[in-house]
Short mmCIF file of N, CA and C in Angstrom, two decimals:
data_model
loop_
_atom_site.label_atom_id
_atom_site.label_comp_id
_atom_site.label_asym_id
_atom_site.label_seq_id
_atom_site.Cartn_x
_atom_site.Cartn_y
_atom_site.Cartn_z
N MET A 22 -8.77 8.15 -5.50
CA MET A 22 -7.43 7.96 -5.95
C MET A 22 -6.42 8.66 -5.01
N THR A 23 -5.35 8.03 -4.73
CA THR A 23 -4.33 8.62 -3.86
C THR A 23 -3.13 9.02 -4.71
N VAL A 24 -2.66 10.22 -4.50
CA VAL A 24 -1.55 10.79 -5.20
C VAL A 24 -0.46 11.05 -4.17
N ARG A 25 0.75 10.58 -4.37
CA ARG A 25 1.84 10.84 -3.39
C ARG A 25 2.99 11.54 -4.12
N LYS A 26 3.76 12.28 -3.31
CA LYS A 26 4.87 13.06 -3.86
C LYS A 26 6.15 12.14 -3.84
N PHE A 27 7.08 12.52 -4.81
CA PHE A 27 8.39 11.85 -4.80
C PHE A 27 9.37 12.90 -5.07
N MET A 28 10.64 12.65 -4.67
CA MET A 28 11.74 13.52 -4.92
C MET A 28 12.71 12.90 -5.92
N ASP A 29 13.15 13.67 -6.96
CA ASP A 29 14.02 13.21 -8.01
C ASP A 29 15.30 13.94 -7.98
N VAL A 30 16.41 13.28 -7.65
CA VAL A 30 17.73 13.93 -7.59
C VAL A 30 18.77 13.11 -8.34
N SER A 31 19.86 13.78 -8.62
CA SER A 31 20.98 13.14 -9.32
C SER A 31 21.58 12.03 -8.56
N THR A 32 22.15 11.05 -9.23
CA THR A 32 22.99 10.00 -8.55
C THR A 32 24.17 10.64 -8.03
N GLY A 33 24.53 11.90 -8.43
CA GLY A 33 25.72 12.60 -7.84
C GLY A 33 25.62 12.84 -6.35
N HIS A 34 24.40 12.60 -5.80
CA HIS A 34 24.23 12.80 -4.35
C HIS A 34 24.68 11.48 -3.65
N LEU A 35 25.00 10.41 -4.37
CA LEU A 35 25.42 9.21 -3.75
C LEU A 35 26.99 9.13 -3.72
N THR A 36 27.53 8.34 -2.83
CA THR A 36 28.95 8.05 -2.88
C THR A 36 29.14 6.70 -3.54
N ARG A 37 30.35 6.38 -3.94
CA ARG A 37 30.63 5.07 -4.50
C ARG A 37 30.17 3.90 -3.56
N ASP A 38 30.47 4.16 -2.32
CA ASP A 38 30.17 3.08 -1.30
C ASP A 38 28.66 2.88 -1.20
N ASP A 39 27.86 4.03 -1.34
CA ASP A 39 26.39 3.91 -1.34
C ASP A 39 25.93 3.05 -2.53
N VAL A 40 26.52 3.36 -3.64
CA VAL A 40 26.13 2.64 -4.89
C VAL A 40 26.43 1.09 -4.71
N GLU A 41 27.61 0.76 -4.15
CA GLU A 41 27.89 -0.64 -3.92
C GLU A 41 26.85 -1.32 -3.03
N LEU A 42 26.42 -0.60 -1.96
CA LEU A 42 25.48 -1.13 -1.09
C LEU A 42 24.05 -1.21 -1.73
N LEU A 43 23.70 -0.24 -2.55
CA LEU A 43 22.44 -0.34 -3.23
C LEU A 43 22.40 -1.49 -4.22
N GLN A 44 23.57 -1.68 -4.88
CA GLN A 44 23.64 -2.78 -5.81
C GLN A 44 23.63 -4.15 -5.16
N ALA A 45 24.26 -4.24 -3.97
CA ALA A 45 24.25 -5.47 -3.26
C ALA A 45 22.90 -5.94 -2.60
N GLY A 46 22.12 -4.91 -2.25
CA GLY A 46 20.84 -5.16 -1.66
C GLY A 46 20.97 -5.45 -0.18
N ALA A 47 19.99 -6.09 0.46
CA ALA A 47 19.99 -6.48 1.86
C ALA A 47 20.10 -5.11 2.74
N LEU A 48 19.41 -4.11 2.40
CA LEU A 48 19.36 -2.89 3.16
C LEU A 48 18.04 -2.78 3.94
N PRO A 49 18.05 -1.97 5.05
CA PRO A 49 16.87 -1.87 5.78
C PRO A 49 15.90 -0.85 5.21
N ILE A 50 15.85 -0.74 3.93
CA ILE A 50 14.96 0.15 3.18
C ILE A 50 14.65 -0.42 1.83
N GLU A 51 13.54 -0.21 1.36
CA GLU A 51 13.13 -0.72 0.03
C GLU A 51 13.84 -0.05 -1.07
N VAL A 52 14.48 -0.90 -1.96
CA VAL A 52 15.34 -0.30 -3.02
C VAL A 52 14.89 -1.04 -4.36
N LEU A 53 14.69 -0.26 -5.33
CA LEU A 53 14.41 -0.75 -6.67
C LEU A 53 15.46 -0.15 -7.60
N ALA A 54 16.29 -1.04 -8.27
CA ALA A 54 17.23 -0.58 -9.21
C ALA A 54 16.54 -0.52 -10.59
N TYR A 55 16.95 0.41 -11.39
CA TYR A 55 16.54 0.48 -12.72
C TYR A 55 17.71 1.03 -13.58
N GLU A 56 17.51 1.14 -14.82
CA GLU A 56 18.56 1.38 -15.82
C GLU A 56 19.40 2.67 -15.47
N TYR A 57 18.76 3.67 -14.93
CA TYR A 57 19.42 5.00 -14.73
C TYR A 57 19.67 5.32 -13.22
N GLY A 58 19.35 4.35 -12.33
CA GLY A 58 19.60 4.65 -10.89
C GLY A 58 18.82 3.75 -9.97
N TRP A 59 18.30 4.35 -8.91
CA TRP A 59 17.60 3.56 -7.85
C TRP A 59 16.44 4.40 -7.34
N ILE A 60 15.40 3.64 -6.98
CA ILE A 60 14.24 4.22 -6.40
C ILE A 60 14.15 3.67 -5.00
N ILE A 61 14.02 4.60 -3.99
CA ILE A 61 14.12 4.26 -2.58
C ILE A 61 12.79 4.68 -1.87
N SER A 62 12.27 3.81 -1.06
CA SER A 62 11.15 4.20 -0.22
C SER A 62 11.61 5.02 0.96
N THR A 63 11.06 6.17 1.11
CA THR A 63 11.39 7.06 2.28
C THR A 63 10.20 7.19 3.21
N ALA A 64 9.26 6.29 3.12
CA ALA A 64 8.04 6.27 4.00
C ALA A 64 8.48 6.26 5.48
N GLY A 65 9.49 5.49 5.86
CA GLY A 65 10.01 5.43 7.24
C GLY A 65 10.70 6.64 7.70
N LEU A 66 10.93 7.60 6.86
CA LEU A 66 11.60 8.80 7.23
C LEU A 66 10.72 10.00 7.20
N MET A 67 9.46 9.83 7.09
CA MET A 67 8.39 10.89 7.10
C MET A 67 7.87 11.04 8.47
N GLY A 68 7.42 12.17 8.80
CA GLY A 68 6.76 12.51 10.04
C GLY A 68 7.79 12.55 11.21
N ILE A 69 7.34 12.17 12.34
CA ILE A 69 8.29 12.21 13.52
C ILE A 69 8.52 10.84 14.11
N ASP A 70 7.51 10.01 14.17
CA ASP A 70 7.63 8.68 14.86
C ASP A 70 8.58 7.74 14.00
N GLY A 71 9.57 7.28 14.62
CA GLY A 71 10.49 6.28 13.99
C GLY A 71 11.59 6.81 13.11
N VAL A 72 11.58 8.11 12.89
CA VAL A 72 12.59 8.64 11.92
C VAL A 72 13.96 8.43 12.44
N GLU A 73 14.23 8.72 13.68
CA GLU A 73 15.56 8.54 14.21
C GLU A 73 16.02 7.12 14.19
N GLU A 74 15.10 6.24 14.58
CA GLU A 74 15.41 4.78 14.64
C GLU A 74 15.67 4.30 13.18
N ASN A 75 14.91 4.74 12.20
CA ASN A 75 15.17 4.33 10.80
C ASN A 75 16.37 4.88 10.29
N ALA A 76 16.71 6.11 10.58
CA ALA A 76 18.00 6.74 10.14
C ALA A 76 19.13 6.00 10.73
N ALA A 77 19.07 5.64 11.99
CA ALA A 77 20.08 4.82 12.69
C ALA A 77 20.32 3.50 11.97
N LYS A 78 19.25 2.82 11.51
CA LYS A 78 19.38 1.57 10.78
C LYS A 78 20.09 1.73 9.43
N LEU A 79 19.83 2.85 8.84
CA LEU A 79 20.51 3.12 7.56
C LEU A 79 21.97 3.32 7.78
N SER A 80 22.29 4.08 8.80
CA SER A 80 23.72 4.28 9.17
C SER A 80 24.40 2.95 9.62
N ALA A 81 23.81 2.14 10.33
CA ALA A 81 24.32 0.85 10.73
C ALA A 81 24.52 -0.08 9.52
N SER A 82 23.80 0.10 8.46
CA SER A 82 23.89 -0.70 7.28
C SER A 82 25.11 -0.30 6.46
N GLY A 83 25.72 0.88 6.77
CA GLY A 83 26.83 1.30 6.06
C GLY A 83 26.57 2.49 5.03
N LEU A 84 25.33 2.88 4.90
CA LEU A 84 25.01 3.93 4.04
C LEU A 84 25.59 5.26 4.51
N SER A 85 26.02 6.11 3.70
CA SER A 85 26.78 7.30 4.10
C SER A 85 25.82 8.31 4.75
N GLY A 86 26.42 9.21 5.46
CA GLY A 86 25.74 10.37 6.05
C GLY A 86 25.13 11.23 4.92
N THR A 87 25.76 11.26 3.78
CA THR A 87 25.24 12.00 2.68
C THR A 87 23.96 11.38 2.17
N PHE A 88 23.91 10.08 2.01
CA PHE A 88 22.66 9.34 1.62
C PHE A 88 21.59 9.59 2.66
N ILE A 89 21.89 9.40 3.94
CA ILE A 89 20.91 9.58 4.96
C ILE A 89 20.32 10.97 5.02
N GLU A 90 21.21 12.00 4.82
CA GLU A 90 20.70 13.34 4.87
C GLU A 90 19.78 13.64 3.63
N VAL A 91 20.09 13.12 2.49
CA VAL A 91 19.23 13.27 1.31
C VAL A 91 17.90 12.56 1.48
N ALA A 92 17.96 11.33 2.07
CA ALA A 92 16.78 10.51 2.30
C ALA A 92 15.85 11.16 3.31
N ARG A 93 16.54 11.72 4.38
CA ARG A 93 15.75 12.42 5.45
C ARG A 93 15.04 13.73 4.87
N ALA A 94 15.83 14.40 3.96
CA ALA A 94 15.23 15.61 3.29
C ALA A 94 13.93 15.17 2.46
N ALA A 95 14.03 14.04 1.80
CA ALA A 95 12.86 13.59 1.03
C ALA A 95 11.74 13.34 1.98
N GLY A 96 11.95 12.65 3.13
CA GLY A 96 10.92 12.42 4.12
C GLY A 96 10.33 13.70 4.66
N ALA A 97 11.29 14.69 4.97
CA ALA A 97 10.81 15.95 5.54
C ALA A 97 10.00 16.76 4.56
N ARG A 98 10.14 16.44 3.29
CA ARG A 98 9.42 17.13 2.19
C ARG A 98 8.17 16.35 1.85
N ASP A 99 7.81 15.35 2.71
CA ASP A 99 6.58 14.54 2.55
C ASP A 99 6.61 13.73 1.24
N CYS A 100 7.84 13.27 0.86
CA CYS A 100 7.96 12.47 -0.29
C CYS A 100 8.06 11.00 0.09
N TRP A 101 7.25 10.17 -0.44
CA TRP A 101 7.23 8.70 -0.13
C TRP A 101 8.32 7.99 -0.87
N ILE A 102 8.80 8.56 -2.00
CA ILE A 102 9.79 7.96 -2.79
C ILE A 102 10.87 8.91 -3.08
N LEU A 103 12.14 8.35 -3.12
CA LEU A 103 13.29 9.20 -3.51
C LEU A 103 13.91 8.44 -4.71
N ARG A 104 14.07 9.14 -5.82
CA ARG A 104 14.66 8.56 -6.97
C ARG A 104 16.00 9.19 -7.23
N PHE A 105 17.07 8.37 -7.23
CA PHE A 105 18.36 8.80 -7.65
C PHE A 105 18.54 8.39 -9.11
N ASP A 106 18.62 9.45 -9.96
CA ASP A 106 18.55 9.21 -11.41
C ASP A 106 19.80 9.92 -12.04
N ALA A 107 20.45 9.18 -12.94
CA ALA A 107 21.70 9.70 -13.58
C ALA A 107 21.42 10.98 -14.33
N ASP A 108 20.21 11.18 -14.85
CA ASP A 108 19.88 12.35 -15.65
C ASP A 108 19.24 13.52 -14.91
N ALA A 109 18.98 13.28 -13.56
CA ALA A 109 18.32 14.33 -12.78
C ALA A 109 19.39 15.38 -12.39
N ASP A 110 18.85 16.52 -11.95
CA ASP A 110 19.69 17.62 -11.51
C ASP A 110 20.14 17.45 -10.09
N LEU A 111 21.26 18.05 -9.76
CA LEU A 111 21.75 18.07 -8.40
C LEU A 111 20.85 19.09 -7.64
N ASP A 112 20.52 18.83 -6.41
CA ASP A 112 19.82 19.71 -5.58
C ASP A 112 20.91 20.35 -4.70
N LEU A 113 21.26 21.59 -4.97
CA LEU A 113 22.36 22.27 -4.33
C LEU A 113 22.11 22.53 -2.84
N GLU A 114 20.98 22.28 -2.36
CA GLU A 114 20.63 22.40 -0.96
C GLU A 114 20.98 21.14 -0.16
N LEU A 115 21.38 20.09 -0.92
CA LEU A 115 21.68 18.72 -0.35
C LEU A 115 23.15 18.44 -0.56
N PRO A 116 23.68 17.55 0.30
CA PRO A 116 25.14 17.18 0.11
C PRO A 116 25.30 16.40 -1.16
N ILE A 117 26.56 16.49 -1.66
CA ILE A 117 26.85 15.79 -2.91
C ILE A 117 27.90 14.73 -2.66
N GLY A 118 27.63 13.55 -3.01
CA GLY A 118 28.56 12.42 -2.79
C GLY A 118 29.56 12.28 -3.85
N GLY A 119 29.25 12.67 -5.11
CA GLY A 119 30.16 12.68 -6.16
C GLY A 119 30.11 11.49 -7.18
N TYR A 120 29.14 10.61 -6.91
CA TYR A 120 29.10 9.39 -7.77
C TYR A 120 28.68 9.90 -9.21
N GLY A 121 29.48 9.44 -10.19
CA GLY A 121 29.15 9.77 -11.55
C GLY A 121 29.52 11.21 -11.99
N LEU A 122 30.05 11.98 -11.10
CA LEU A 122 30.42 13.35 -11.43
C LEU A 122 31.93 13.40 -11.66
N ASP A 123 32.39 14.50 -12.20
CA ASP A 123 33.75 14.63 -12.47
C ASP A 123 34.56 15.21 -11.23
N VAL A 124 34.05 14.87 -10.05
CA VAL A 124 34.65 15.25 -8.85
C VAL A 124 34.84 14.04 -7.99
N GLU A 125 35.83 14.01 -7.12
CA GLU A 125 36.04 12.91 -6.18
C GLU A 125 35.05 12.98 -5.10
N ASP A 126 34.40 11.86 -4.77
CA ASP A 126 33.48 11.91 -3.65
C ASP A 126 34.15 11.84 -2.34
N ALA A 127 33.43 12.38 -1.32
CA ALA A 127 34.01 12.51 0.06
C ALA A 127 34.39 11.17 0.67
N SER A 128 33.80 10.08 0.22
CA SER A 128 34.16 8.80 0.82
C SER A 128 35.46 8.21 0.32
N HIS A 129 35.93 8.79 -0.76
CA HIS A 129 37.25 8.28 -1.37
C HIS A 129 38.19 9.51 -1.63
N PRO A 130 38.71 10.07 -0.59
CA PRO A 130 39.62 11.21 -0.84
C PRO A 130 40.90 10.73 -1.52
N GLY A 131 41.32 11.71 -2.42
CA GLY A 131 42.67 11.58 -3.06
C GLY A 131 42.80 10.26 -3.68
#
């Protein structure tokens, strides 16, 4: 049996623009939407080989630097899956995009 790690963080780490892209699909990363958020494959962001290229593809698709930094952190922590969940806690070591929080996110100032 194979057991793999995953990282569970708040949707507050996303920006509104990230959410729009996750809902629209057609991203260079596997995305599964569910009732409380999104599950993302971070397999391409693990290890050393291909990480920069895969991060560049995420950036080119329009995903925010905040999203990419959180996804890269999941890969660096050897997590195959990253779950953005509305009920999960914020990881204060990671950037906060503000989606669903009572704060304005960085992608939509004022």
